[in-house]
Coordinates of C-alpha atoms in Angstrom, one line a residue:
M1 CA -118.6 97.0 -85.7
K2 CA -117.2 100.5 -86.3
A3 CA -117.0 102.9 -83.4
V4 CA -115.2 106.1 -82.4
I5 CA -113.5 105.8 -78.9
L6 CA -111.8 108.1 -76.5
N7 CA -109.2 107.2 -74.1
E8 CA -108.5 110.6 -72.6
A9 CA -109.9 114.0 -72.9
G10 CA -108.2 116.6 -75.2
S11 CA -108.1 117.6 -78.8
V12 CA -110.1 116.0 -81.7
E13 CA -107.0 113.9 -82.4
N14 CA -108.1 111.8 -79.3
L15 CA -111.2 110.6 -81.2
Q16 CA -110.0 107.2 -82.5
C17 CA -111.7 105.0 -85.1
A18 CA -111.9 101.3 -83.9
E19 CA -113.3 97.9 -84.5
I20 CA -115.2 96.6 -81.4
D21 CA -117.7 94.0 -80.6
K22 CA -121.3 94.6 -81.4
P23 CA -123.1 95.2 -78.1
V24 CA -125.6 92.8 -76.5
I25 CA -129.1 94.0 -75.6
G26 CA -131.1 93.4 -72.4
N27 CA -134.8 92.6 -72.0
D28 CA -136.0 96.2 -72.2
E29 CA -133.6 97.4 -74.8
V30 CA -133.4 97.5 -78.6
L31 CA -130.4 97.3 -80.9
V32 CA -130.3 100.1 -83.5
K33 CA -128.3 100.2 -86.7
V34 CA -127.4 103.8 -86.8
V35 CA -127.8 106.0 -89.8
S36 CA -127.2 109.5 -88.4
I37 CA -126.0 111.0 -85.1
S38 CA -126.0 114.5 -83.8
I39 CA -123.1 116.3 -82.3
N40 CA -124.0 118.5 -79.3
P41 CA -122.0 121.0 -77.2
V42 CA -121.9 118.3 -74.4
D43 CA -120.1 116.0 -76.8
V44 CA -117.4 118.6 -77.4
K45 CA -117.0 119.4 -73.7
S46 CA -116.8 115.7 -72.8
R47 CA -114.1 115.2 -75.4
A48 CA -112.2 118.3 -74.5
Y49 CA -112.2 118.4 -70.7
E50 CA -111.2 115.6 -68.4
G51 CA -113.4 116.9 -65.6
V52 CA -116.6 116.7 -67.8
L53 CA -115.5 113.3 -69.2
N54 CA -115.0 111.9 -65.6
W55 CA -118.3 113.6 -64.4
I56 CA -120.3 111.6 -67.0
F57 CA -118.3 108.5 -67.5
E58 CA -116.3 108.2 -64.3
E59 CA -112.9 106.7 -64.9
K60 CA -113.7 103.8 -67.2
R61 CA -111.7 103.9 -70.5
P62 CA -112.1 103.9 -73.3
V63 CA -115.5 105.6 -73.7
I64 CA -117.8 106.0 -76.6
L65 CA -119.3 109.6 -76.7
G66 CA -122.6 110.7 -78.1
W67 CA -126.3 110.4 -77.2
D68 CA -128.4 111.4 -80.3
I69 CA -129.2 108.6 -82.9
S70 CA -131.6 107.9 -85.7
G71 CA -131.6 104.5 -87.4
E72 CA -133.3 101.1 -87.8
V73 CA -134.2 98.5 -85.2
V74 CA -132.4 95.2 -85.8
E75 CA -133.1 93.4 -82.6
T76 CA -135.5 93.8 -79.7
G77 CA -135.4 92.5 -76.1
K78 CA -138.1 90.1 -74.9
N79 CA -140.0 92.7 -72.9
V80 CA -140.1 95.3 -75.8
T81 CA -143.6 95.7 -77.3
D82 CA -143.4 99.2 -78.8
F83 CA -140.9 98.4 -81.6
K84 CA -140.1 95.6 -84.0
T85 CA -137.3 94.8 -86.3
G86 CA -137.2 97.2 -89.3
D87 CA -138.8 100.1 -87.5
E88 CA -137.1 103.5 -88.0
V89 CA -136.5 105.1 -84.6
F90 CA -134.7 108.1 -83.1
G91 CA -134.0 109.4 -79.6
M92 CA -131.5 110.7 -77.0
V93 CA -130.0 107.5 -75.5
N94 CA -129.2 107.4 -71.7
F95 CA -128.7 111.0 -70.9
F96 CA -127.3 111.7 -68.3
G97 CA -125.1 108.7 -68.7
K98 CA -123.5 106.5 -71.3
G99 CA -125.2 106.8 -74.7
N100 CA -122.4 105.2 -76.7
A101 CA -123.8 106.8 -79.8
Y102 CA -120.6 107.1 -81.9
A103 CA -121.0 103.5 -83.2
E104 CA -122.4 101.5 -86.1
Y105 CA -124.8 99.7 -83.6
V106 CA -126.2 101.3 -80.4
V107 CA -128.1 99.6 -77.5
A108 CA -130.9 101.9 -76.3
P109 CA -133.6 101.5 -73.7
A110 CA -136.9 101.2 -75.6
A111 CA -138.3 104.0 -73.4
H112 CA -135.7 106.4 -74.8
L113 CA -136.8 106.0 -78.4
A114 CA -139.7 107.0 -80.6
L115 CA -140.8 106.0 -84.1
K116 CA -139.2 108.3 -86.7
P117 CA -141.9 110.2 -88.5
Q118 CA -142.0 109.3 -92.2
N119 CA -142.0 113.0 -93.3
I120 CA -138.5 113.7 -91.9
T121 CA -135.0 112.3 -92.7
H122 CA -132.8 110.4 -90.3
Q123 CA -130.6 113.5 -90.3
Q124 CA -133.5 115.7 -89.1
A125 CA -134.5 113.1 -86.6
A126 CA -131.0 112.9 -85.0
A127 CA -130.9 116.7 -85.0
A128 CA -134.1 116.9 -83.0
S129 CA -133.1 114.4 -80.2
M130 CA -131.2 116.3 -77.4
A131 CA -131.7 119.8 -78.7
A132 CA -135.4 119.6 -79.1
S133 CA -135.9 117.6 -75.9
T134 CA -133.9 120.3 -74.0
A135 CA -136.1 123.1 -75.5
Y136 CA -139.3 121.1 -74.8
Q137 CA -138.5 120.3 -71.2
A138 CA -137.2 123.8 -70.5
L139 CA -140.5 125.4 -71.8
V140 CA -143.0 122.9 -71.0
D141 CA -141.9 121.0 -67.9
V142 CA -139.9 123.7 -66.1
A143 CA -141.4 127.0 -67.3
E144 CA -144.9 125.7 -67.8
I145 CA -145.4 127.8 -70.8
K146 CA -148.9 129.2 -71.5
K147 CA -150.6 130.8 -74.4
G148 CA -149.9 134.6 -74.5
N149 CA -146.6 134.3 -72.6
K150 CA -143.8 136.6 -73.7
V151 CA -140.7 134.3 -74.3
L152 CA -137.2 135.5 -75.0
V153 CA -134.8 132.9 -76.4
H154 CA -131.0 133.6 -76.3
A155 CA -128.8 132.0 -79.1
A156 CA -132.1 131.5 -81.0
S157 CA -130.3 130.3 -84.1
G158 CA -128.5 127.5 -82.3
G159 CA -129.4 123.9 -81.7
V160 CA -131.6 124.4 -78.6
G161 CA -132.6 127.9 -79.6
H162 CA -134.1 127.2 -83.0
F163 CA -136.3 124.5 -81.5
A164 CA -137.2 126.7 -78.5
V165 CA -138.5 129.4 -80.9
Q166 CA -140.7 126.9 -82.7
I167 CA -142.0 125.1 -79.6
A168 CA -142.8 128.4 -77.8
K169 CA -144.7 129.7 -80.9
Y170 CA -146.6 126.4 -81.1
F171 CA -147.8 126.9 -77.5
G172 CA -149.1 130.4 -78.4
A173 CA -146.3 132.6 -77.0
Y174 CA -145.0 135.9 -78.2
V175 CA -141.5 135.0 -79.1
I176 CA -138.4 137.2 -79.2
G177 CA -135.2 135.6 -80.6
V178 CA -131.7 137.0 -80.0
S179 CA -128.8 136.2 -82.3
S180 CA -126.4 138.0 -84.6
G181 CA -127.9 139.9 -87.5
K182 CA -126.9 137.4 -90.1
N183 CA -129.5 134.9 -88.7
R184 CA -132.3 137.4 -88.4
D185 CA -134.3 136.0 -91.4
F186 CA -133.7 132.5 -90.3
I187 CA -135.1 133.1 -86.8
L188 CA -138.1 135.0 -88.2
S189 CA -138.8 132.1 -90.6
L190 CA -139.1 129.9 -87.5
G191 CA -142.0 131.9 -86.3
A192 CA -140.4 134.5 -84.0
D193 CA -142.3 137.7 -83.6
E194 CA -139.2 139.8 -83.0
H195 CA -135.5 139.5 -83.6
I196 CA -132.8 141.4 -81.6
D197 CA -129.2 141.6 -83.0
Y198 CA -126.9 141.3 -80.0
T199 CA -124.1 142.8 -81.9
T200 CA -125.9 146.1 -82.4
E201 CA -128.5 146.2 -79.7
N202 CA -128.9 145.4 -76.0
F203 CA -131.8 143.1 -75.4
H204 CA -132.4 144.5 -71.9
E205 CA -133.1 147.9 -73.4
R206 CA -135.6 146.5 -75.8
V207 CA -137.6 144.0 -73.7
Q208 CA -139.7 144.3 -70.6
D209 CA -142.0 142.1 -68.7
A210 CA -140.9 138.8 -70.2
D211 CA -142.6 135.7 -68.7
I212 CA -139.9 133.2 -69.7
V213 CA -136.3 133.5 -70.7
I214 CA -134.3 130.5 -72.2
D215 CA -130.7 131.1 -71.3
T216 CA -128.1 129.0 -73.1
L217 CA -125.2 131.4 -72.4
Q218 CA -125.1 132.5 -68.7
G219 CA -122.6 135.2 -67.7
R220 CA -123.6 138.7 -68.5
T221 CA -126.6 137.4 -70.5
L222 CA -128.0 135.8 -67.4
S223 CA -127.5 138.9 -65.3
D224 CA -129.2 141.2 -67.9
S225 CA -132.0 138.7 -68.3
V226 CA -133.0 139.2 -64.7
D227 CA -133.7 142.8 -65.5
I228 CA -136.3 142.1 -68.2
V229 CA -138.4 139.3 -66.5
K230 CA -141.6 140.2 -64.8
E231 CA -142.2 139.4 -61.1
N232 CA -142.7 135.6 -60.7
G233 CA -141.4 135.1 -64.2
I234 CA -138.7 132.5 -64.9
I235 CA -135.3 132.1 -66.4
V236 CA -134.4 128.6 -67.4
T237 CA -130.6 128.4 -67.6
L238 CA -128.9 125.5 -69.2
P239 CA -125.1 125.8 -69.1
S240 CA -124.3 125.3 -65.4
P241 CA -126.1 124.9 -62.1
E242 CA -123.6 127.3 -60.5
I243 CA -125.4 130.7 -60.4
P244 CA -123.1 133.6 -59.3
E245 CA -124.2 135.0 -56.0
D246 CA -124.7 138.5 -57.2
I247 CA -127.1 137.3 -60.0
A248 CA -129.0 135.0 -57.6
G249 CA -129.3 137.9 -55.2
K250 CA -130.6 140.3 -57.8
A251 CA -133.2 137.7 -58.9
V252 CA -134.5 137.2 -55.3
Q253 CA -134.8 141.0 -55.0
K254 CA -136.8 141.2 -58.2
K255 CA -138.8 138.1 -57.4
V256 CA -137.5 136.4 -60.6
N257 CA -137.0 132.6 -60.6
I258 CA -133.8 131.1 -62.0
E259 CA -134.0 127.4 -62.6
F260 CA -131.1 125.3 -63.8
M261 CA -132.2 122.4 -66.0
M262 CA -130.4 119.4 -67.4
V263 CA -132.3 117.5 -70.1
A264 CA -133.1 113.8 -69.3
S265 CA -134.1 110.9 -71.6
K266 CA -137.8 110.5 -71.1
K267 CA -140.3 108.6 -73.2
S268 CA -143.0 111.3 -72.9
T269 CA -140.6 113.9 -74.2
T270 CA -139.3 111.9 -77.1
E271 CA -142.9 111.0 -78.2
A272 CA -144.0 114.6 -77.8
I273 CA -141.1 115.7 -80.1
A274 CA -142.0 112.9 -82.6
G275 CA -145.6 114.2 -82.7
L276 CA -144.5 117.8 -83.3
L277 CA -142.2 116.6 -86.1
E278 CA -144.9 114.6 -87.7
Q279 CA -147.3 117.6 -87.6
G280 CA -144.6 119.8 -89.2
V281 CA -144.6 122.1 -86.2
L282 CA -141.0 121.4 -85.6
K283 CA -138.6 121.8 -88.6
P284 CA -135.0 120.8 -87.7
F285 CA -132.4 122.8 -89.5
V286 CA -129.3 120.7 -90.5
Y287 CA -126.4 123.1 -90.8
K288 CA -123.7 120.7 -92.0
T289 CA -123.2 117.0 -92.4
F290 CA -120.1 114.9 -92.1
P291 CA -119.2 111.3 -92.8
F292 CA -118.4 109.1 -89.8
G293 CA -114.7 109.1 -90.6
D294 CA -114.7 112.9 -90.3
I295 CA -116.3 113.1 -86.9
A296 CA -113.3 115.2 -85.7
M297 CA -114.3 117.8 -88.3
A298 CA -117.8 117.8 -87.0
H299 CA -116.5 118.5 -83.4
L300 CA -114.4 121.4 -84.7
E301 CA -117.5 122.8 -86.4
V302 CA -119.5 122.7 -83.2
E303 CA -116.6 124.3 -81.3
T304 CA -116.9 127.5 -83.5
N305 CA -120.1 128.3 -81.6
R306 CA -121.3 129.7 -84.9
V307 CA -123.6 126.9 -85.9
A308 CA -127.2 127.6 -86.9
G309 CA -129.2 124.5 -86.2
K310 CA -127.4 121.2 -85.9
V311 CA -124.3 119.4 -87.1
I312 CA -124.9 115.8 -88.2
V313 CA -122.7 112.8 -88.8
N314 CA -123.8 110.1 -91.2
L315 CA -122.7 106.5 -91.0

């Protein structure tokens, strides 16, 4: 089968097309013929930095990057009852771990997949795998969002951000999205109640008493976010578990909770996302698509940090 392999971290030239053996499934797994995959920031970091690559994959080489897939079931393990051959499925496979998604066929635990709703494309389903799961787990599992909460979403036009706006709105929150001005209309179309253009305004001068902040950036953004969260409110930060001491100290003084979260492959999350997609509550935005042979170009696109929504690769 076709696959894209990586022998060492570095530039996009290190992503190599190869012919490898089709994988073999276990009793609780399914084999998926992939139609679309999504490229996430963690894909890019894993490719670019040896430290990240070793953190996830240890020292086994070559590796196959990627976690987000949408496609068709072609084989099921003997213990699998939720899926059958021919089913269209999607999900985030084996995160945190080896997803091996950059391939024509992918083995996935049945528990990491859900049936693809008929009202969305494979491209949209792949787009909603890791990014929507991250937004959902951050808001629902960690922040325990409630109706009437005031929620501020940084990088609200990005992959996680544009799902976080929609999910927060679904749960009845008052939602403020932060991005550059060019994405204002996009963010408001997702249901945000307010938009803040970080290039011309400072959010911590506009917002007070937020219940929840979704932080995808850290740095100064995280520090300033502490200033706008109410007592016992929460900032869910995604980039790194390492919170600078001065920011952690300020949070303690203000009685603001900062929680680092790493998304995990969970059946309950994937099925919840599938339900929201089927209801039309979640509308994935596909920014650009690339053919499988141009996966390096897809990585370069994500590296710009200017993507609205998601970058998708089609096989």
